[in-house]
PDB file of N, CA and C in Angstrom:
ATOM      1  N   MET A  20     -14.493 -27.916  23.162  1.00 49.00           N
ATOM      2  CA  MET A  20     -14.419 -27.484  21.786  1.00 49.00           C
ATOM      3  C   MET A  20     -15.063 -28.557  20.922  1.00 49.00           C
ATOM      4  N   HIS A  21     -15.871 -28.136  19.993  1.00 51.00           N
ATOM      5  CA  HIS A  21     -16.543 -29.070  19.099  1.00 51.00           C
ATOM      6  C   HIS A  21     -15.566 -29.603  18.066  1.00 51.00           C
ATOM      7  N   GLY A  22     -15.889 -30.794  17.537  1.00 46.00           N
ATOM      8  CA  GLY A  22     -15.018 -31.407  16.548  1.00 46.00           C
ATOM      9  C   GLY A  22     -14.943 -30.624  15.255  1.00 46.00           C
ATOM     10  N   SER A  23     -15.972 -29.868  14.915  1.00 47.00           N
ATOM     11  CA  SER A  23     -15.962 -29.120  13.659  1.00 47.00           C
ATOM     12  C   SER A  23     -15.150 -27.824  13.760  1.00 47.00           C
ATOM     13  N   GLN A  24     -14.890 -27.357  14.974  1.00 54.00           N
ATOM     14  CA  GLN A  24     -14.114 -26.129  15.140  1.00 54.00           C
ATOM     15  C   GLN A  24     -12.635 -26.456  15.131  1.00 54.00           C
ATOM     16  N   ARG A  25     -11.891 -25.649  14.430  1.00 60.00           N
ATOM     17  CA  ARG A  25     -10.440 -25.828  14.384  1.00 60.00           C
ATOM     18  C   ARG A  25      -9.780 -24.898  15.397  1.00 60.00           C
ATOM     19  N   SER A  26      -8.691 -25.342  15.943  1.00 82.00           N
ATOM     20  CA  SER A  26      -7.942 -24.471  16.845  1.00 82.00           C
ATOM     21  C   SER A  26      -7.201 -23.418  16.022  1.00 82.00           C
ATOM     22  N   TRP A  27      -6.710 -22.412  16.696  1.00 81.00           N
ATOM     23  CA  TRP A  27      -5.973 -21.361  16.009  1.00 81.00           C
ATOM     24  C   TRP A  27      -4.714 -21.918  15.366  1.00 81.00           C
ATOM     25  N   ALA A  28      -4.062 -22.841  16.045  1.00 83.00           N
ATOM     26  CA  ALA A  28      -2.830 -23.413  15.484  1.00 83.00           C
ATOM     27  C   ALA A  28      -3.114 -24.206  14.220  1.00 83.00           C
ATOM     28  N   ALA A  29      -4.186 -24.957  14.208  1.00 84.00           N
ATOM     29  CA  ALA A  29      -4.541 -25.733  13.019  1.00 84.00           C
ATOM     30  C   ALA A  29      -4.930 -24.814  11.866  1.00 84.00           C
ATOM     31  N   ALA A  30      -5.650 -23.747  12.173  1.00 82.00           N
ATOM     32  CA  ALA A  30      -6.024 -22.794  11.122  1.00 82.00           C
ATOM     33  C   ALA A  30      -4.786 -22.079  10.585  1.00 82.00           C
ATOM     34  N   PHE A  31      -3.885 -21.686  11.479  1.00 85.00           N
ATOM     35  CA  PHE A  31      -2.637 -21.039  11.064  1.00 85.00           C
ATOM     36  C   PHE A  31      -1.848 -21.970  10.142  1.00 85.00           C
ATOM     37  N   HIS A  32      -1.754 -23.225  10.524  1.00 87.00           N
ATOM     38  CA  HIS A  32      -1.022 -24.205   9.710  1.00 87.00           C
ATOM     39  C   HIS A  32      -1.698 -24.399   8.351  1.00 87.00           C
ATOM     40  N   ARG A  33      -2.996 -24.491   8.339  1.00 88.00           N
ATOM     41  CA  ARG A  33      -3.739 -24.705   7.091  1.00 88.00           C
ATOM     42  C   ARG A  33      -3.578 -23.529   6.132  1.00 88.00           C
ATOM     43  N   TYR A  34      -3.651 -22.328   6.656  1.00 88.00           N
ATOM     44  CA  TYR A  34      -3.609 -21.152   5.800  1.00 88.00           C
ATOM     45  C   TYR A  34      -2.193 -20.745   5.404  1.00 88.00           C
ATOM     46  N   LEU A  35      -1.198 -21.110   6.202  1.00 90.00           N
ATOM     47  CA  LEU A  35       0.168 -20.729   5.859  1.00 90.00           C
ATOM     48  C   LEU A  35       0.855 -21.775   4.994  1.00 90.00           C
ATOM     49  N   PHE A  36       0.613 -23.035   5.277  1.00 92.00           N
ATOM     50  CA  PHE A  36       1.301 -24.114   4.567  1.00 92.00           C
ATOM     51  C   PHE A  36       0.431 -24.677   3.447  1.00 92.00           C
ATOM     52  N   ASN A  37       0.222 -23.868   2.446  1.00 93.00           N
ATOM     53  CA  ASN A  37      -0.466 -24.273   1.221  1.00 93.00           C
ATOM     54  C   ASN A  37       0.312 -23.659   0.064  1.00 93.00           C
ATOM     55  N   PRO A  38       0.005 -24.029  -1.172  1.00 94.00           N
ATOM     56  CA  PRO A  38       0.811 -23.527  -2.298  1.00 94.00           C
ATOM     57  C   PRO A  38       0.886 -22.002  -2.397  1.00 94.00           C
ATOM     58  N   ALA A  39      -0.176 -21.306  -2.102  1.00 94.00           N
ATOM     59  CA  ALA A  39      -0.160 -19.841  -2.218  1.00 94.00           C
ATOM     60  C   ALA A  39       0.717 -19.207  -1.143  1.00 94.00           C
ATOM     61  N   GLY A  40       0.531 -19.603   0.090  1.00 94.00           N
ATOM     62  CA  GLY A  40       1.313 -19.036   1.185  1.00 94.00           C
ATOM     63  C   GLY A  40       2.786 -19.381   1.091  1.00 94.00           C
ATOM     64  N   LEU A  41       3.095 -20.644   0.831  1.00 95.00           N
ATOM     65  CA  LEU A  41       4.490 -21.058   0.726  1.00 95.00           C
ATOM     66  C   LEU A  41       5.157 -20.466  -0.514  1.00 95.00           C
ATOM     67  N   GLY A  42       4.416 -20.345  -1.601  1.00 96.00           N
ATOM     68  CA  GLY A  42       4.968 -19.719  -2.806  1.00 96.00           C
ATOM     69  C   GLY A  42       5.336 -18.270  -2.559  1.00 96.00           C
ATOM     70  N   TYR A  43       4.478 -17.544  -1.873  1.00 96.00           N
ATOM     71  CA  TYR A  43       4.759 -16.142  -1.561  1.00 96.00           C
ATOM     72  C   TYR A  43       5.982 -16.026  -0.644  1.00 96.00           C
ATOM     73  N   LEU A  44       6.054 -16.869   0.380  1.00 96.00           N
ATOM     74  CA  LEU A  44       7.202 -16.827   1.282  1.00 96.00           C
ATOM     75  C   LEU A  44       8.493 -17.208   0.566  1.00 96.00           C
ATOM     76  N   THR A  45       8.404 -18.090  -0.424  1.00 97.00           N
ATOM     77  CA  THR A  45       9.584 -18.450  -1.221  1.00 97.00           C
ATOM     78  C   THR A  45      10.058 -17.256  -2.037  1.00 97.00           C
ATOM     79  N   VAL A  46       9.136 -16.543  -2.641  1.00 96.00           N
ATOM     80  CA  VAL A  46       9.497 -15.352  -3.421  1.00 96.00           C
ATOM     81  C   VAL A  46      10.113 -14.286  -2.516  1.00 96.00           C
ATOM     82  N   VAL A  47       9.514 -14.069  -1.350  1.00 96.00           N
ATOM     83  CA  VAL A  47      10.044 -13.079  -0.414  1.00 96.00           C
ATOM     84  C   VAL A  47      11.453 -13.477   0.037  1.00 96.00           C
ATOM     85  N   SER A  48      11.656 -14.739   0.356  1.00 96.00           N
ATOM     86  CA  SER A  48      12.977 -15.212   0.779  1.00 96.00           C
ATOM     87  C   SER A  48      14.008 -15.049  -0.332  1.00 96.00           C
ATOM     88  N   ALA A  49      13.625 -15.376  -1.553  1.00 96.00           N
ATOM     89  CA  ALA A  49      14.551 -15.239  -2.682  1.00 96.00           C
ATOM     90  C   ALA A  49      14.936 -13.784  -2.900  1.00 96.00           C
ATOM     91  N   VAL A  50      13.981 -12.882  -2.783  1.00 94.00           N
ATOM     92  CA  VAL A  50      14.280 -11.459  -2.964  1.00 94.00           C
ATOM     93  C   VAL A  50      15.201 -10.965  -1.857  1.00 94.00           C
ATOM     94  N   TRP A  51      14.969 -11.370  -0.616  1.00 92.00           N
ATOM     95  CA  TRP A  51      15.837 -10.927   0.480  1.00 92.00           C
ATOM     96  C   TRP A  51      17.229 -11.524   0.360  1.00 92.00           C
ATOM     97  N   LEU A  52      17.345 -12.755  -0.100  1.00 93.00           N
ATOM     98  CA  LEU A  52      18.674 -13.338  -0.319  1.00 93.00           C
ATOM     99  C   LEU A  52      19.412 -12.610  -1.439  1.00 93.00           C
ATOM    100  N   TRP A  53      18.701 -12.313  -2.512  1.00 90.00           N
ATOM    101  CA  TRP A  53      19.298 -11.558  -3.619  1.00 90.00           C
ATOM    102  C   TRP A  53      19.714 -10.165  -3.139  1.00 90.00           C
ATOM    103  N   THR A  54      18.874  -9.518  -2.354  1.00 87.00           N
ATOM    104  CA  THR A  54      19.179  -8.189  -1.835  1.00 87.00           C
ATOM    105  C   THR A  54      20.405  -8.225  -0.929  1.00 87.00           C
ATOM    106  N   ALA A  55      20.475  -9.233  -0.046  1.00 86.00           N
ATOM    107  CA  ALA A  55      21.628  -9.348   0.850  1.00 86.00           C
ATOM    108  C   ALA A  55      22.903  -9.608   0.052  1.00 86.00           C
ATOM    109  N   GLY A  56      22.825 -10.490  -0.933  1.00 86.00           N
ATOM    110  CA  GLY A  56      23.987 -10.756  -1.770  1.00 86.00           C
ATOM    111  C   GLY A  56      24.428  -9.537  -2.541  1.00 86.00           C
ATOM    112  N   ASP A  57      23.493  -8.786  -3.056  1.00 82.00           N
ATOM    113  CA  ASP A  57      23.820  -7.578  -3.806  1.00 82.00           C
ATOM    114  C   ASP A  57      24.457  -6.530  -2.900  1.00 82.00           C
ATOM    115  N   ALA A  58      23.930  -6.369  -1.711  1.00 78.00           N
ATOM    116  CA  ALA A  58      24.456  -5.358  -0.796  1.00 78.00           C
ATOM    117  C   ALA A  58      25.834  -5.740  -0.248  1.00 78.00           C
ATOM    118  N   LEU A  59      26.053  -7.038  -0.038  1.00 82.00           N
ATOM    119  CA  LEU A  59      27.316  -7.474   0.571  1.00 82.00           C
ATOM    120  C   LEU A  59      28.426  -7.743  -0.436  1.00 82.00           C
ATOM    121  N   LEU A  60      28.085  -8.236  -1.602  1.00 83.00           N
ATOM    122  CA  LEU A  60      29.103  -8.703  -2.533  1.00 83.00           C
ATOM    123  C   LEU A  60      29.416  -7.755  -3.681  1.00 83.00           C
ATOM    124  N   VAL A  61      28.521  -6.849  -3.973  1.00 79.00           N
ATOM    125  CA  VAL A  61      28.717  -5.960  -5.114  1.00 79.00           C
ATOM    126  C   VAL A  61      29.205  -4.606  -4.604  1.00 79.00           C
ATOM    127  N   ASP A  62      30.266  -4.113  -5.226  1.00 79.00           N
ATOM    128  CA  ASP A  62      30.841  -2.837  -4.820  1.00 79.00           C
ATOM    129  C   ASP A  62      30.448  -1.762  -5.836  1.00 79.00           C
ATOM    130  N   ARG A  63      29.259  -1.191  -5.629  1.00 74.00           N
ATOM    131  CA  ARG A  63      28.765  -0.093  -6.463  1.00 74.00           C
ATOM    132  C   ARG A  63      28.180   0.974  -5.549  1.00 74.00           C
ATOM    133  N   ALA A  64      28.016   2.119  -6.128  1.00 68.00           N
ATOM    134  CA  ALA A  64      27.471   3.230  -5.346  1.00 68.00           C
ATOM    135  C   ALA A  64      26.002   3.030  -5.014  1.00 68.00           C
ATOM    136  N   ASP A  65      25.250   2.363  -5.879  1.00 64.00           N
ATOM    137  CA  ASP A  65      23.817   2.211  -5.652  1.00 64.00           C
ATOM    138  C   ASP A  65      23.461   0.909  -4.945  1.00 64.00           C
ATOM    139  N   ALA A  66      24.423   0.167  -4.426  1.00 59.00           N
ATOM    140  CA  ALA A  66      24.129  -1.091  -3.739  1.00 59.00           C
ATOM    141  C   ALA A  66      23.345  -0.862  -2.455  1.00 59.00           C
ATOM    142  N   SER A  67      23.445   0.311  -1.864  1.00 66.00           N
ATOM    143  CA  SER A  67      22.727   0.576  -0.624  1.00 66.00           C
ATOM    144  C   SER A  67      21.224   0.679  -0.845  1.00 66.00           C
ATOM    145  N   LEU A  68      20.790   0.878  -2.066  1.00 75.00           N
ATOM    146  CA  LEU A  68      19.352   0.950  -2.364  1.00 75.00           C
ATOM    147  C   LEU A  68      18.743  -0.419  -2.663  1.00 75.00           C
ATOM    148  N   ALA A  69      19.540  -1.474  -2.583  1.00 77.00           N
ATOM    149  CA  ALA A  69      19.028  -2.808  -2.879  1.00 77.00           C
ATOM    150  C   ALA A  69      17.970  -3.239  -1.870  1.00 77.00           C
ATOM    151  N   GLY A  70      18.035  -2.740  -0.655  1.00 80.00           N
ATOM    152  CA  GLY A  70      17.075  -3.121   0.382  1.00 80.00           C
ATOM    153  C   GLY A  70      15.646  -2.701   0.104  1.00 80.00           C
ATOM    154  N   ILE A  71      15.460  -1.766  -0.795  1.00 86.00           N
ATOM    155  CA  ILE A  71      14.092  -1.323  -1.101  1.00 86.00           C
ATOM    156  C   ILE A  71      13.255  -2.448  -1.686  1.00 86.00           C
ATOM    157  N   TRP A  72      13.898  -3.395  -2.382  1.00 87.00           N
ATOM    158  CA  TRP A  72      13.148  -4.499  -2.986  1.00 87.00           C
ATOM    159  C   TRP A  72      12.521  -5.392  -1.924  1.00 87.00           C
ATOM    160  N   GLY A  73      13.179  -5.545  -0.804  1.00 86.00           N
ATOM    161  CA  GLY A  73      12.602  -6.333   0.283  1.00 86.00           C
ATOM    162  C   GLY A  73      11.334  -5.713   0.840  1.00 86.00           C
ATOM    163  N   PHE A  74      11.296  -4.394   0.865  1.00 88.00           N
ATOM    164  CA  PHE A  74      10.094  -3.716   1.326  1.00 88.00           C
ATOM    165  C   PHE A  74       9.003  -3.730   0.266  1.00 88.00           C
ATOM    166  N   LEU A  75       9.396  -3.602  -0.988  1.00 91.00           N
ATOM    167  CA  LEU A  75       8.394  -3.598  -2.052  1.00 91.00           C
ATOM    168  C   LEU A  75       7.690  -4.943  -2.195  1.00 91.00           C
ATOM    169  N   VAL A  76       8.429  -6.032  -1.996  1.00 93.00           N
ATOM    170  CA  VAL A  76       7.821  -7.351  -2.152  1.00 93.00           C
ATOM    171  C   VAL A  76       6.887  -7.684  -0.979  1.00 93.00           C
ATOM    172  N   THR A  77       7.053  -7.010   0.148  1.00 93.00           N
ATOM    173  CA  THR A  77       6.163  -7.232   1.288  1.00 93.00           C
ATOM    174  C   THR A  77       5.203  -6.066   1.512  1.00 93.00           C
ATOM    175  N   ALA A  78       5.181  -5.123   0.582  1.00 92.00           N
ATOM    176  CA  ALA A  78       4.262  -3.985   0.681  1.00 92.00           C
ATOM    177  C   ALA A  78       2.846  -4.458   0.415  1.00 92.00           C
ATOM    178  N   PRO A  79       1.848  -3.864   0.914  1.00 93.00           N
ATOM    179  CA  PRO A  79       1.793  -2.610   1.656  1.00 93.00           C
ATOM    180  C   PRO A  79       1.969  -2.775   3.166  1.00 93.00           C
ATOM    181  N   THR A  80       1.920  -4.002   3.677  1.00 93.00           N
ATOM    182  CA  THR A  80       1.997  -4.185   5.126  1.00 93.00           C
ATOM    183  C   THR A  80       3.335  -3.732   5.699  1.00 93.00           C
ATOM    184  N   SER A  81       4.436  -4.002   5.007  1.00 91.00           N
ATOM    185  CA  SER A  81       5.750  -3.627   5.540  1.00 91.00           C
ATOM    186  C   SER A  81       5.945  -2.120   5.600  1.00 91.00           C
ATOM    187  N   LEU A  82       5.216  -1.368   4.818  1.00 89.00           N
ATOM    188  CA  LEU A  82       5.376   0.087   4.829  1.00 89.00           C
ATOM    189  C   LEU A  82       4.888   0.702   6.136  1.00 89.00           C
ATOM    190  N   VAL A  83       4.084  -0.043   6.891  1.00 91.00           N
ATOM    191  CA  VAL A  83       3.654   0.422   8.210  1.00 91.00           C
ATOM    192  C   VAL A  83       4.848   0.484   9.157  1.00 91.00           C
ATOM    193  N   PHE A  84       5.846  -0.387   8.941  1.00 90.00           N
ATOM    194  CA  PHE A  84       6.974  -0.517   9.856  1.00 90.00           C
ATOM    195  C   PHE A  84       8.219   0.256   9.408  1.00 90.00           C
ATOM    196  N   VAL A  85       8.130   1.050   8.367  1.00 87.00           N
ATOM    197  CA  VAL A  85       9.294   1.756   7.831  1.00 87.00           C
ATOM    198  C   VAL A  85       9.887   2.731   8.844  1.00 87.00           C
ATOM    199  N   GLN A  86       9.088   3.310   9.688  1.00 91.00           N
ATOM    200  CA  GLN A  86       9.574   4.306  10.638  1.00 91.00           C
ATOM    201  C   GLN A  86      10.301   3.690  11.837  1.00 91.00           C
ATOM    202  N   LEU A  87      10.223   2.380  12.008  1.00 91.00           N
ATOM    203  CA  LEU A  87      10.904   1.726  13.120  1.00 91.00           C
ATOM    204  C   LEU A  87      12.390   1.620  12.835  1.00 91.00           C
ATOM    205  N   GLU A  88      13.160   1.377  13.878  1.00 92.00           N
ATOM    206  CA  GLU A  88      14.610   1.281  13.729  1.00 92.00           C
ATOM    207  C   GLU A  88      15.113  -0.046  14.267  1.00 92.00           C
ATOM    208  N   GLY A  89      16.248  -0.471  13.742  1.00 90.00           N
ATOM    209  CA  GLY A  89      16.943  -1.650  14.241  1.00 90.00           C
ATOM    210  C   GLY A  89      16.166  -2.949  14.084  1.00 90.00           C
ATOM    211  N   PRO A  90      16.192  -3.782  15.121  1.00 92.00           N
ATOM    212  CA  PRO A  90      15.539  -5.092  15.038  1.00 92.00           C
ATOM    213  C   PRO A  90      14.021  -5.009  14.852  1.00 92.00           C
ATOM    214  N   LEU A  91      13.408  -3.937  15.348  1.00 94.00           N
ATOM    215  CA  LEU A  91      11.964  -3.794  15.179  1.00 94.00           C
ATOM    216  C   LEU A  91      11.580  -3.640  13.709  1.00 94.00           C
ATOM    217  N   LEU A  92      12.428  -2.991  12.950  1.00 91.00           N
ATOM    218  CA  LEU A  92      12.178  -2.841  11.522  1.00 91.00           C
ATOM    219  C   LEU A  92      12.149  -4.205  10.838  1.00 91.00           C
ATOM    220  N   TRP A  93      13.153  -5.035  11.131  1.00 90.00           N
ATOM    221  CA  TRP A  93      13.226  -6.353  10.491  1.00 90.00           C
ATOM    222  C   TRP A  93      12.141  -7.286  11.008  1.00 90.00           C
ATOM    223  N   ALA A  94      11.774  -7.154  12.271  1.00 93.00           N
ATOM    224  CA  ALA A  94      10.657  -7.940  12.800  1.00 93.00           C
ATOM    225  C   ALA A  94       9.354  -7.524  12.114  1.00 93.00           C
ATOM    226  N   GLY A  95       9.209  -6.247  11.837  1.00 93.00           N
ATOM    227  CA  GLY A  95       8.024  -5.766  11.126  1.00 93.00           C
ATOM    228  C   GLY A  95       7.949  -6.297   9.709  1.00 93.00           C
ATOM    229  N   VAL A  96       9.083  -6.370   9.030  1.00 92.00           N
ATOM    230  CA  VAL A  96       9.104  -6.912   7.662  1.00 92.00           C
ATOM    231  C   VAL A  96       8.782  -8.405   7.687  1.00 92.00           C
ATOM    232  N   ALA A  97       9.328  -9.129   8.658  1.00 94.00           N
ATOM    233  CA  ALA A  97       9.020 -10.562   8.778  1.00 94.00           C
ATOM    234  C   ALA A  97       7.543 -10.765   9.097  1.00 94.00           C
ATOM    235  N   PHE A  98       6.998  -9.943   9.989  1.00 95.00           N
ATOM    236  CA  PHE A  98       5.573 -10.017  10.298  1.00 95.00           C
ATOM    237  C   PHE A  98       4.734  -9.735   9.055  1.00 95.00           C
ATOM    238  N   ALA A  99       5.129  -8.740   8.275  1.00 95.00           N
ATOM    239  CA  ALA A  99       4.392  -8.394   7.058  1.00 95.00           C
ATOM    240  C   ALA A  99       4.384  -9.557   6.077  1.00 95.00           C
ATOM    241  N   ALA A 100       5.513 -10.244   5.936  1.00 96.00           N
ATOM    242  CA  ALA A 100       5.583 -11.378   5.015  1.00 96.00           C
ATOM    243  C   ALA A 100       4.671 -12.512   5.471  1.00 96.00           C
ATOM    244  N   VAL A 101       4.704 -12.835   6.751  1.00 95.00           N
ATOM    245  CA  VAL A 101       3.852 -13.921   7.260  1.00 95.00           C
ATOM    246  C   VAL A 101       2.387 -13.521   7.199  1.00 95.00           C
ATOM    247  N   PHE A 102       2.068 -12.279   7.536  1.00 96.00           N
ATOM    248  CA  PHE A 102       0.683 -11.806   7.496  1.00 96.00           C
ATOM    249  C   PHE A 102       0.114 -11.883   6.081  1.00 96.00           C
ATOM    250  N   GLN A 103       0.891 -11.427   5.105  1.00 96.00           N
ATOM    251  CA  GLN A 103       0.405 -11.474   3.723  1.00 96.00           C
ATOM    252  C   GLN A 103       0.342 -12.897   3.191  1.00 96.00           C
ATOM    253  N   ALA A 104       1.249 -13.771   3.634  1.00 96.00           N
ATOM    254  CA  ALA A 104       1.170 -15.179   3.249  1.00 96.00           C
ATOM    255  C   ALA A 104      -0.100 -15.812   3.820  1.00 96.00           C
ATOM    256  N   LEU A 105      -0.455 -15.438   5.041  1.00 94.00           N
ATOM    257  CA  LEU A 105      -1.702 -15.935   5.621  1.00 94.00           C
ATOM    258  C   LEU A 105      -2.918 -15.446   4.833  1.00 94.00           C
ATOM    259  N   LEU A 106      -2.908 -14.176   4.440  1.00 94.00           N
ATOM    260  CA  LEU A 106      -4.023 -13.654   3.649  1.00 94.00           C
ATOM    261  C   LEU A 106      -4.139 -14.374   2.308  1.00 94.00           C
ATOM    262  N   LEU A 107      -3.011 -14.637   1.666  1.00 94.00           N
ATOM    263  CA  LEU A 107      -3.037 -15.396   0.413  1.00 94.00           C
ATOM    264  C   LEU A 107      -3.522 -16.820   0.649  1.00 94.00           C
ATOM    265  N   GLY A 108      -3.114 -17.421   1.769  1.00 93.00           N
ATOM    266  CA  GLY A 108      -3.578 -18.763   2.104  1.00 93.00           C
ATOM    267  C   GLY A 108      -5.065 -18.809   2.369  1.00 93.00           C
ATOM    268  N   ILE A 109      -5.585 -17.797   3.030  1.00 91.00           N
ATOM    269  CA  ILE A 109      -7.033 -17.728   3.274  1.00 91.00           C
ATOM    270  C   ILE A 109      -7.778 -17.603   1.956  1.00 91.00           C
ATOM    271  N   ALA A 110      -7.275 -16.770   1.063  1.00 92.00           N
ATOM    272  CA  ALA A 110      -7.908 -16.628  -0.251  1.00 92.00           C
ATOM    273  C   ALA A 110      -7.818 -17.931  -1.036  1.00 92.00           C
ATOM    274  N   TYR A 111      -6.686 -18.614  -0.947  1.00 92.00           N
ATOM    275  CA  TYR A 111      -6.499 -19.878  -1.664  1.00 92.00           C
ATOM    276  C   TYR A 111      -7.433 -20.953  -1.123  1.00 92.00           C
ATOM    277  N   CYS A 112      -7.525 -21.079   0.184  1.00 88.00           N
ATOM    278  CA  CYS A 112      -8.382 -22.107   0.781  1.00 88.00           C
ATOM    279  C   CYS A 112      -9.862 -21.772   0.650  1.00 88.00           C
ATOM    280  N   GLY A 113     -10.176 -20.506   0.521  1.00 83.00           N
ATOM    281  CA  GLY A 113     -11.564 -20.118   0.362  1.00 83.00           C
ATOM    282  C   GLY A 113     -12.090 -20.257  -1.043  1.00 83.00           C
ATOM    283  N   THR A 114     -11.194 -20.445  -2.001  1.00 69.00           N
ATOM    284  CA  THR A 114     -11.586 -20.616  -3.387  1.00 69.00           C
ATOM    285  C   THR A 114     -11.836 -22.084  -3.665  1.00 69.00           C
ATOM    286  N   PRO A 115     -13.039 -22.437  -4.098  1.00 67.00           N
ATOM    287  CA  PRO A 115     -13.288 -23.870  -4.362  1.00 67.00           C
ATOM    288  C   PRO A 115     -12.507 -24.343  -5.577  1.00 67.00           C
ATOM    289  N   SER A 116     -11.876 -25.488  -5.416  1.00 59.00           N
ATOM    290  CA  SER A 116     -11.142 -26.064  -6.534  1.00 59.00           C
ATOM    291  C   SER A 116     -12.064 -26.970  -7.344  1.00 59.00           C
ATOM    292  N   GLU A 117     -11.549 -27.449  -8.451  1.00 53.00           N
ATOM    293  CA  GLU A 117     -12.334 -28.319  -9.325  1.00 53.00           C
ATOM    294  C   GLU A 117     -12.773 -29.585  -8.595  1.00 53.00           C
ATOM    295  N   SER A 118     -11.889 -30.153  -7.796  1.00 52.00           N
ATOM    296  CA  SER A 118     -12.217 -31.404  -7.130  1.00 52.00           C
ATOM    297  C   SER A 118     -13.232 -31.213  -6.007  1.00 52.00           C
ATOM    298  N   ARG A 119     -13.223 -30.065  -5.352  1.00 52.00           N
ATOM    299  CA  ARG A 119     -14.167 -29.833  -4.261  1.00 52.00           C
ATOM    300  C   ARG A 119     -15.560 -29.506  -4.776  1.00 52.00           C
ATOM    301  N   ARG A 120     -15.657 -28.978  -5.990  1.00 52.00           N
ATOM    302  CA  ARG A 120     -16.976 -28.642  -6.551  1.00 52.00           C
ATOM    303  C   ARG A 120     -17.645 -29.861  -7.164  1.00 52.00           C
ATOM    304  N   GLY A 121     -16.895 -30.920  -7.354  1.00 53.00           N
ATOM    305  CA  GLY A 121     -17.486 -32.105  -7.938  1.00 53.00           C
ATOM    306  C   GLY A 121     -17.515 -32.092  -9.449  1.00 53.00           C
ATOM    307  N   VAL A 122     -16.706 -31.249 -10.064  1.00 49.00           N
ATOM    308  CA  VAL A 122     -16.652 -31.160 -11.535  1.00 49.00           C
ATOM    309  C   VAL A 122     -15.741 -32.201 -12.079  1.00 49.00           C
TER     310      VAL A 122
END
């Protein structure tokens, strides 16, 4: 492997662990924690619909997994969150910043 080529693990780390990717994962985590708290702690008739927010924040990728059941559904939502965080990280790293342009 040439020195200029990055391994898949290094690229995954670069694209996921940047402000855009980590910020998105923080928002997704906060929404799922809020949803879990609302569903478990609040006694209302509409508390069962709180889970829709977890799907909306990871849409459109998570909507592919809506038809799955049980653990596969939650694995699909987790995959959707990481996949979209990677896409945001790729967009973030592909955008030249002020310091990289020499301005």
